[in-house]
Structure formats: C-alpha cells, structure tokens
Short mmCIF file of N, CA and C in Angstrom, two decimals:
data_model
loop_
_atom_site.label_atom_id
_atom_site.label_comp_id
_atom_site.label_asym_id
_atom_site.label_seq_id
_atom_site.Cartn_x
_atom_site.Cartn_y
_atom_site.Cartn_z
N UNK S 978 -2.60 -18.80 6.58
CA UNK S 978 -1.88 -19.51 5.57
C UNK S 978 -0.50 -19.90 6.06
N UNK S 979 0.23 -20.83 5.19
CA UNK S 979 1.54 -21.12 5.43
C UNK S 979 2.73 -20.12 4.68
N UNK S 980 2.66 -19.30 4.00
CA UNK S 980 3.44 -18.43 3.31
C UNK S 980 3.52 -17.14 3.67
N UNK S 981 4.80 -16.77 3.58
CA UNK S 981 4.94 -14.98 3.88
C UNK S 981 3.82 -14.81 2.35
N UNK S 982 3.93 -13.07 2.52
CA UNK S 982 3.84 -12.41 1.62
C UNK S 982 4.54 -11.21 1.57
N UNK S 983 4.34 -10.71 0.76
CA UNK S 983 5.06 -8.78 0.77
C UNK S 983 3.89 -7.80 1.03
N UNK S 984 4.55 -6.70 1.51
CA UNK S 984 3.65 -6.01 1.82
C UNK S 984 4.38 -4.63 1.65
N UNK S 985 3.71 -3.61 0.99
CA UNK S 985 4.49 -2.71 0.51
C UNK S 985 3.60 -1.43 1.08
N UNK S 986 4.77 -1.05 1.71
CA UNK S 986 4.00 0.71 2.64
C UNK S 986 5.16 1.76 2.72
N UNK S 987 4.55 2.80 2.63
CA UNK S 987 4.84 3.96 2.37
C UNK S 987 4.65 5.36 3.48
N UNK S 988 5.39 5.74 3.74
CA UNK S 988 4.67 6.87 5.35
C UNK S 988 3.86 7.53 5.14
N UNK S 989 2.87 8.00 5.57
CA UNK S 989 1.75 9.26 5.60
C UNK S 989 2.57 10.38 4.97
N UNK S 990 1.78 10.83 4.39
CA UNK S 990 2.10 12.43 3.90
C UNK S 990 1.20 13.24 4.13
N UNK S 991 -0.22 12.91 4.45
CA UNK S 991 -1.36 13.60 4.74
C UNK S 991 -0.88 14.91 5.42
N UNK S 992 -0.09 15.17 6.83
CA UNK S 992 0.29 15.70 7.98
C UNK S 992 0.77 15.97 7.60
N UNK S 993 2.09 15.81 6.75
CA UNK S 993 3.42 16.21 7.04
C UNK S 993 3.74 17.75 6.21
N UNK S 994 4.52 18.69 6.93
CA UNK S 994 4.30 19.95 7.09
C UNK S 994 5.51 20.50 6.16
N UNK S 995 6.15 20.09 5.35
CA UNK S 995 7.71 20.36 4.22
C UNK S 995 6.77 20.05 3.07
N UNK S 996 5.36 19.66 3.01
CA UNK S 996 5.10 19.50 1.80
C UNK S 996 3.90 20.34 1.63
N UNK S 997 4.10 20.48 0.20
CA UNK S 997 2.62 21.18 -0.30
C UNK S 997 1.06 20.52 -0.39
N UNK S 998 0.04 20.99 -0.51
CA UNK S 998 -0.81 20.39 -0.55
C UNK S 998 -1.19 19.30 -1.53
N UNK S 999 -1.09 19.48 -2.98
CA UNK S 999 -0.49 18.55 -3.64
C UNK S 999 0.23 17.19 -3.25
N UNK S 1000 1.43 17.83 -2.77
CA UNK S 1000 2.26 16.36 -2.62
C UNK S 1000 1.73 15.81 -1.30
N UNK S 1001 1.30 16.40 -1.16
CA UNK S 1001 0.07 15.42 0.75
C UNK S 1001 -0.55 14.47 -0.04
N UNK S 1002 -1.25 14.65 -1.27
CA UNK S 1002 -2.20 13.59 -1.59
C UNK S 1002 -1.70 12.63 -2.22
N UNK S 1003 -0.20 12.31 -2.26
CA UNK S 1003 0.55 11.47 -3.06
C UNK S 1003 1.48 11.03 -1.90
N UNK S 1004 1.75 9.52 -2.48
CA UNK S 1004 2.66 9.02 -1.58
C UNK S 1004 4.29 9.46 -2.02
N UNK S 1005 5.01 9.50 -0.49
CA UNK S 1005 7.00 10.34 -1.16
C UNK S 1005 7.54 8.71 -1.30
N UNK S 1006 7.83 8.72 -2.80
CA UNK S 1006 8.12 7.37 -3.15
C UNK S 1006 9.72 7.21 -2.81
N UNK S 1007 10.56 8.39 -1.71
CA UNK S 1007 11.47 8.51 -1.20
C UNK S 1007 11.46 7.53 0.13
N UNK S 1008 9.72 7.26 0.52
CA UNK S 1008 9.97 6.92 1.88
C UNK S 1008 8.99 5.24 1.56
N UNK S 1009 9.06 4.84 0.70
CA UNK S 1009 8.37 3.62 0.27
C UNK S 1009 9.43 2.04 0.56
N UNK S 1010 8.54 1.26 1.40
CA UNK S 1010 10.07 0.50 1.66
C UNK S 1010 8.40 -0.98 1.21
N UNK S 1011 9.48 -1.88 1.00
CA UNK S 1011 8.97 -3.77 0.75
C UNK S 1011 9.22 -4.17 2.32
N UNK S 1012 8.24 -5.27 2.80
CA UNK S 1012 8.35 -6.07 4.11
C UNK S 1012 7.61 -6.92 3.20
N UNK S 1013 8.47 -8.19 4.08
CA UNK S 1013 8.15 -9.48 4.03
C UNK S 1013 7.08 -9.44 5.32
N UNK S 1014 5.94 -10.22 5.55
CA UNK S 1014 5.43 -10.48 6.63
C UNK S 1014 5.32 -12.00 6.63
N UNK S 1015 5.96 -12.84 8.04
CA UNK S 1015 5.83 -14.43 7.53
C UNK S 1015 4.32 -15.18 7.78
N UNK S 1016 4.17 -15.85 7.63
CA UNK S 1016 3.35 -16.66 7.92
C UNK S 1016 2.27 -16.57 9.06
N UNK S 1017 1.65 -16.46 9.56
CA UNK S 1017 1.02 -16.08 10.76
C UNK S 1017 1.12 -14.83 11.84
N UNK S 1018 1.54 -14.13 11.22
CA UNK S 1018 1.44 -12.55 11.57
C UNK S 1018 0.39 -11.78 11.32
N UNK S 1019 0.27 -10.78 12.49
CA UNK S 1019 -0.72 -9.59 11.98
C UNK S 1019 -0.14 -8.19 11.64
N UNK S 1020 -0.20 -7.22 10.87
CA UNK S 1020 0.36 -6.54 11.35
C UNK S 1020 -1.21 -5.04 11.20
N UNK S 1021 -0.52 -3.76 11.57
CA UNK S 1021 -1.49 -2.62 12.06
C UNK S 1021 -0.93 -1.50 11.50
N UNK S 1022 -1.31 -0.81 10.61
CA UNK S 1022 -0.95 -0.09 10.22
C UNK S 1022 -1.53 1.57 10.56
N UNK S 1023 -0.85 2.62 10.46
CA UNK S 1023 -1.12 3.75 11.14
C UNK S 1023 -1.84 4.51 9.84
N UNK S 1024 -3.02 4.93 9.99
CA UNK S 1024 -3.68 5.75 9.48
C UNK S 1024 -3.32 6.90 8.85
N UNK S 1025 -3.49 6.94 7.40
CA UNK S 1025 -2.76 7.46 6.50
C UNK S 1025 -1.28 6.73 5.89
N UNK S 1026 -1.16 5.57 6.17
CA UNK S 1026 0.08 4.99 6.15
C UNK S 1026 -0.27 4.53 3.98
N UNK S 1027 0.13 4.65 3.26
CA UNK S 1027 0.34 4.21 1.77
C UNK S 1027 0.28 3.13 1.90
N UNK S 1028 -0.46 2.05 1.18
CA UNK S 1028 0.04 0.73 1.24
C UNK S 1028 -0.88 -0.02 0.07
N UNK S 1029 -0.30 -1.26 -0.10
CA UNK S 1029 -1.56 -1.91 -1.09
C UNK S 1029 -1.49 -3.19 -0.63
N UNK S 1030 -2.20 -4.03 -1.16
CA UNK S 1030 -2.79 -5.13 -0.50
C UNK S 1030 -1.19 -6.36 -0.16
N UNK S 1031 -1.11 -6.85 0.65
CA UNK S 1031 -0.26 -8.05 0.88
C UNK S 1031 -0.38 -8.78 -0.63
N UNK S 1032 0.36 -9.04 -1.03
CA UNK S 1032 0.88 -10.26 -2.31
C UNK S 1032 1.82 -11.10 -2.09
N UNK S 1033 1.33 -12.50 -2.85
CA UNK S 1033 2.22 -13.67 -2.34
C UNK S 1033 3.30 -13.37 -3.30
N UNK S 1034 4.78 -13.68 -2.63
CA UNK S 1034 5.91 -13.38 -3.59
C UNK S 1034 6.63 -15.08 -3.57
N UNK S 1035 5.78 -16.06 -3.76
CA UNK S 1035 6.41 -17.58 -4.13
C UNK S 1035 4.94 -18.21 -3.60
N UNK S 1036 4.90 -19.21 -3.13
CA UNK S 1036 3.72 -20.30 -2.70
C UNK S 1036 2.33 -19.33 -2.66
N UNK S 1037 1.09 -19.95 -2.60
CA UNK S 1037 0.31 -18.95 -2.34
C UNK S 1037 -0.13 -18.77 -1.27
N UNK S 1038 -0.73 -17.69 -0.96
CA UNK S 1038 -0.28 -17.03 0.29
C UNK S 1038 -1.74 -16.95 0.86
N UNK S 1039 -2.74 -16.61 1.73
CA UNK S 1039 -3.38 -16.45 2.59
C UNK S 1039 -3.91 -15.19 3.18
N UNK S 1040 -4.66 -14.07 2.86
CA UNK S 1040 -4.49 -12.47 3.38
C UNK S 1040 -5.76 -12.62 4.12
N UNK S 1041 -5.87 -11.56 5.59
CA UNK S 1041 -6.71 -11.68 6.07
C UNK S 1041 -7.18 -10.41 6.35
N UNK S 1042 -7.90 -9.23 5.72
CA UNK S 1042 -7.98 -7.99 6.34
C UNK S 1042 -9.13 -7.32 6.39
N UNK S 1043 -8.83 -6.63 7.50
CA UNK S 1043 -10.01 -5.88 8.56
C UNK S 1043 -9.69 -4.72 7.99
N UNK S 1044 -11.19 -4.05 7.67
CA UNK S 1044 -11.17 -2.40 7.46
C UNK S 1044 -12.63 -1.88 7.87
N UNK S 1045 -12.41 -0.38 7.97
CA UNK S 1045 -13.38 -0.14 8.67
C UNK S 1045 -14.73 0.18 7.64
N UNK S 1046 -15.83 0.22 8.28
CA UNK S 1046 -17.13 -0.07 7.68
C UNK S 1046 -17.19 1.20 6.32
N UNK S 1047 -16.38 2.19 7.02
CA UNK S 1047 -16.15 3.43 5.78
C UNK S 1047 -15.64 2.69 4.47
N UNK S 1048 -14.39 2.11 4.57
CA UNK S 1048 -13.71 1.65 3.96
C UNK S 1048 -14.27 0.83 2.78
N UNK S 1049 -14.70 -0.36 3.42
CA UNK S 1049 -15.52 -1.61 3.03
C UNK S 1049 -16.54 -1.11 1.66
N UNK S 1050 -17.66 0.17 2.68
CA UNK S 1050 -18.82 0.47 1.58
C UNK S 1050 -18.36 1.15 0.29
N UNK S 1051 -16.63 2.16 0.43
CA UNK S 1051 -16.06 2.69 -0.85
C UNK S 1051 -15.94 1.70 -1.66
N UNK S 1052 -14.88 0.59 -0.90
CA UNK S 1052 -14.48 -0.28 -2.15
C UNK S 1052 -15.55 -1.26 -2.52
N UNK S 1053 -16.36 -1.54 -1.84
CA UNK S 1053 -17.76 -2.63 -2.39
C UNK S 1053 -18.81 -1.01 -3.59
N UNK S 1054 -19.29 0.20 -3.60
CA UNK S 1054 -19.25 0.89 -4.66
C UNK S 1054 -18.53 1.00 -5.98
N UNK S 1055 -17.03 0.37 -6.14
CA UNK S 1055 -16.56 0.76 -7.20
C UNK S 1055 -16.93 -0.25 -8.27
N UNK S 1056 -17.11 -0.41 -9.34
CA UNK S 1056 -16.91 -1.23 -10.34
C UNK S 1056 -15.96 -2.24 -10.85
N UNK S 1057 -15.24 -1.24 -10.79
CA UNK S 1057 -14.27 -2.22 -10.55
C UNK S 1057 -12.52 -1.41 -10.46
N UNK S 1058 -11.33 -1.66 -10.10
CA UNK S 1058 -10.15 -1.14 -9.45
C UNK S 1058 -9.74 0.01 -10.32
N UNK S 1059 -10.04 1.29 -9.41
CA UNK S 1059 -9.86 2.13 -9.98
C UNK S 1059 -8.96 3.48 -8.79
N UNK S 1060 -8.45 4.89 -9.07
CA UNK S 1060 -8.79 5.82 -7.89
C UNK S 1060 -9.94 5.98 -7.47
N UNK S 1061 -10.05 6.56 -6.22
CA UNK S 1061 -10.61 6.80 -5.43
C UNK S 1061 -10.60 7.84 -4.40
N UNK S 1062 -11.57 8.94 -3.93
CA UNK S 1062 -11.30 9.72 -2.75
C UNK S 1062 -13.08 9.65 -2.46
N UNK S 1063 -13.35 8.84 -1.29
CA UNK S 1063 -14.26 8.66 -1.08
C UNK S 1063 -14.20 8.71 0.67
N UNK S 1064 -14.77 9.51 1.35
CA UNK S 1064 -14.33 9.65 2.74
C UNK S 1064 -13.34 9.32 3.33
N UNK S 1065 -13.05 8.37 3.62
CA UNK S 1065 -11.94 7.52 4.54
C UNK S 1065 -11.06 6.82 3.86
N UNK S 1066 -11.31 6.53 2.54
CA UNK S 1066 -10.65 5.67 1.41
C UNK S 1066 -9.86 7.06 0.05
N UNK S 1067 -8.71 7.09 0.25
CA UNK S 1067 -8.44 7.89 -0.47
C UNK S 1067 -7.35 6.75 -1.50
N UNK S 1068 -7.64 6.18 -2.78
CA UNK S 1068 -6.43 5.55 -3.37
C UNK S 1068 -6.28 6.02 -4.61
N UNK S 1069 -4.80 5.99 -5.04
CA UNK S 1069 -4.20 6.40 -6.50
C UNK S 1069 -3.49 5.19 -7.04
N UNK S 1070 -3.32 5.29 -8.13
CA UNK S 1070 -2.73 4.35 -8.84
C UNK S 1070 -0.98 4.87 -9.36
N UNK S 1071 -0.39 4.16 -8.83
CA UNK S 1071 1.10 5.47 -8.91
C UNK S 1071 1.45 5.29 -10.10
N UNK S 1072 1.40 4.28 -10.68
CA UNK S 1072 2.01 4.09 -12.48
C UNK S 1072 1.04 5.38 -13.25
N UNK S 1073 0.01 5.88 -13.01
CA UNK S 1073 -0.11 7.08 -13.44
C UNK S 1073 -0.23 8.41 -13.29
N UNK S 1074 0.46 8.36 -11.47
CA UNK S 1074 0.81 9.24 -11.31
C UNK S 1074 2.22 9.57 -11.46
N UNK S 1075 3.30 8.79 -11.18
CA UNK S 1075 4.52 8.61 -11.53
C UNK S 1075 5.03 7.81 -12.61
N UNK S 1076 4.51 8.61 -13.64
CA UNK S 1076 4.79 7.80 -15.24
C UNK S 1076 5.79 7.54 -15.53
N UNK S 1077 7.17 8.18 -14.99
CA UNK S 1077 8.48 8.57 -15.10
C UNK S 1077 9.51 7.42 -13.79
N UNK S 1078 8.91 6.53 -13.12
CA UNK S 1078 9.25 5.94 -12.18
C UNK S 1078 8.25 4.71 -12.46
N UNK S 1079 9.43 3.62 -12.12
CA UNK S 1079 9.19 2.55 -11.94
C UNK S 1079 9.75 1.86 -10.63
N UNK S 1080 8.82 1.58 -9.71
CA UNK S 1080 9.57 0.99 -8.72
C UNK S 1080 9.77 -0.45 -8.88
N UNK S 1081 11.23 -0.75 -8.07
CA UNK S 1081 11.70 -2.22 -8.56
C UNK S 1081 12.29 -2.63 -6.91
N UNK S 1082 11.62 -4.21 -7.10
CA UNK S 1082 12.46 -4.83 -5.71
C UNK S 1082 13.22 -5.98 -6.12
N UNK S 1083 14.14 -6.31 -5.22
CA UNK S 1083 14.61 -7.62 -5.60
C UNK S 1083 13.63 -8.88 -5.81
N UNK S 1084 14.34 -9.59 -6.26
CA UNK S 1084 13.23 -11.08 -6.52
C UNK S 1084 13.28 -11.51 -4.99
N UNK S 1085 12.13 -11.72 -4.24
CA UNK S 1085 12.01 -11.86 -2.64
C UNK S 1085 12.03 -13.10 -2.49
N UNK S 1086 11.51 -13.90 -3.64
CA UNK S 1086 10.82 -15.56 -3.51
C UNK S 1086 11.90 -16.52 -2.96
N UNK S 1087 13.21 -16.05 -2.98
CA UNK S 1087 14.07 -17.27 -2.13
C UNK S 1087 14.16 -16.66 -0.65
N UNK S 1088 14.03 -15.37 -0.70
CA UNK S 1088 13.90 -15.38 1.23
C UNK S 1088 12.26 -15.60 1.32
N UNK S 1089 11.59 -15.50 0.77
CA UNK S 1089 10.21 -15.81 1.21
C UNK S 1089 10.08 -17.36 1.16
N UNK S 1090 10.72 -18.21 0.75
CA UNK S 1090 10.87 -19.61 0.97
C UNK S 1090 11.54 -20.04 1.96
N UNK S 1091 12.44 -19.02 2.14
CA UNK S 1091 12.94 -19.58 3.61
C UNK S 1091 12.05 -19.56 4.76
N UNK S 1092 11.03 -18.79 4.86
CA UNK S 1092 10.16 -18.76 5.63
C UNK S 1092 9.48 -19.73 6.19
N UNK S 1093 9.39 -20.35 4.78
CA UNK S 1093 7.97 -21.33 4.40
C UNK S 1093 8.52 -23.01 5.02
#
C-alpha cells in the first residue's frame, strides 16, 4: 500500500523473571509503546512480543501478514474475536483486563500524512 499505519507492541513478559506468573500472561502496559511503520516496510517481530494488528491511522492502509501455520488454524477456529490460549496463539483483550486503564496516543494522522 501507499500509507503508514500504526502498529502497537508491547515487550514479552512470558520470560521475564521480576514477575509473577500471573503477570507473565499479561502484557506490562509500562512497556507498551505506538510505531508508525511507513509505507512499504516489513517489520519482524520477536516471539512473545504483545502486539495487535497494524491499523491505518489516516488514508487506508494496506497490511500484509505472515503467521505461522499454528497461528493461522487458532484464529481460522474462533467464531469470531475473542481471547484466546490455544498453543502458539495466546491473546487477551486488555479493556477487560485493565478496566481501570485506558490507553491513549496522540492523534498520529498528520505525521502519518507526512509519510504519504
């Protein structure tokens, strides 16, 4: 496509050894950051990395993504968008896990036009 989008990721917690088992299965909304990705980029993300799908933040945007065959058969099973812990596919929905938090970004759509 011709448009950035946003792309919103969060670090692994799976590993990480200051936390309890509990908070492993949740993303630290301490370490949650927004990227712009422009126009014809790929990017790769590290396993266990938090993230949700690229969204266009102005023009519409173009997503192209590869996952692995684990992946694919969880989310082609569900009904429709829901959690999930299904082998390789582990997803939560944070508005109900963090009822008490709302995350907020700036309006991106004039640097994402600069892109464009």
């Amino acid at each position: 496509g011709k448009a950035p989008c946003l792309l919103i990721l969060g670090e692994p917690t799976h590993d990480r050894e200051d936390l309890n088992e509990d908070e492993r299965r949740l993303p630290d909304i301490s370490k949650i950051r927004g990227y712009i990705v422009p126009a014809g980029y790929g990017i790769i993300i590290k396993k266990g990395t938090w993230h949700d799908f690229p969204v266009s933040v102005g023009p519409e945007a173009t997503v192209f993504v590869i996952n692995t065959k684990e992946v694919v058969e969880a989310l082609a099973s569900m009904k429709e968008p829901s959690p999930m812990d299904f082998g390789d596919c582990y997803k939560v929905r944070t508005a109900d896990v963090f009822k008490h938090i709302r995350l907020k970004f700036p309006d991106l759509r004039p640097i994402a036009n600069s892109f464009c």
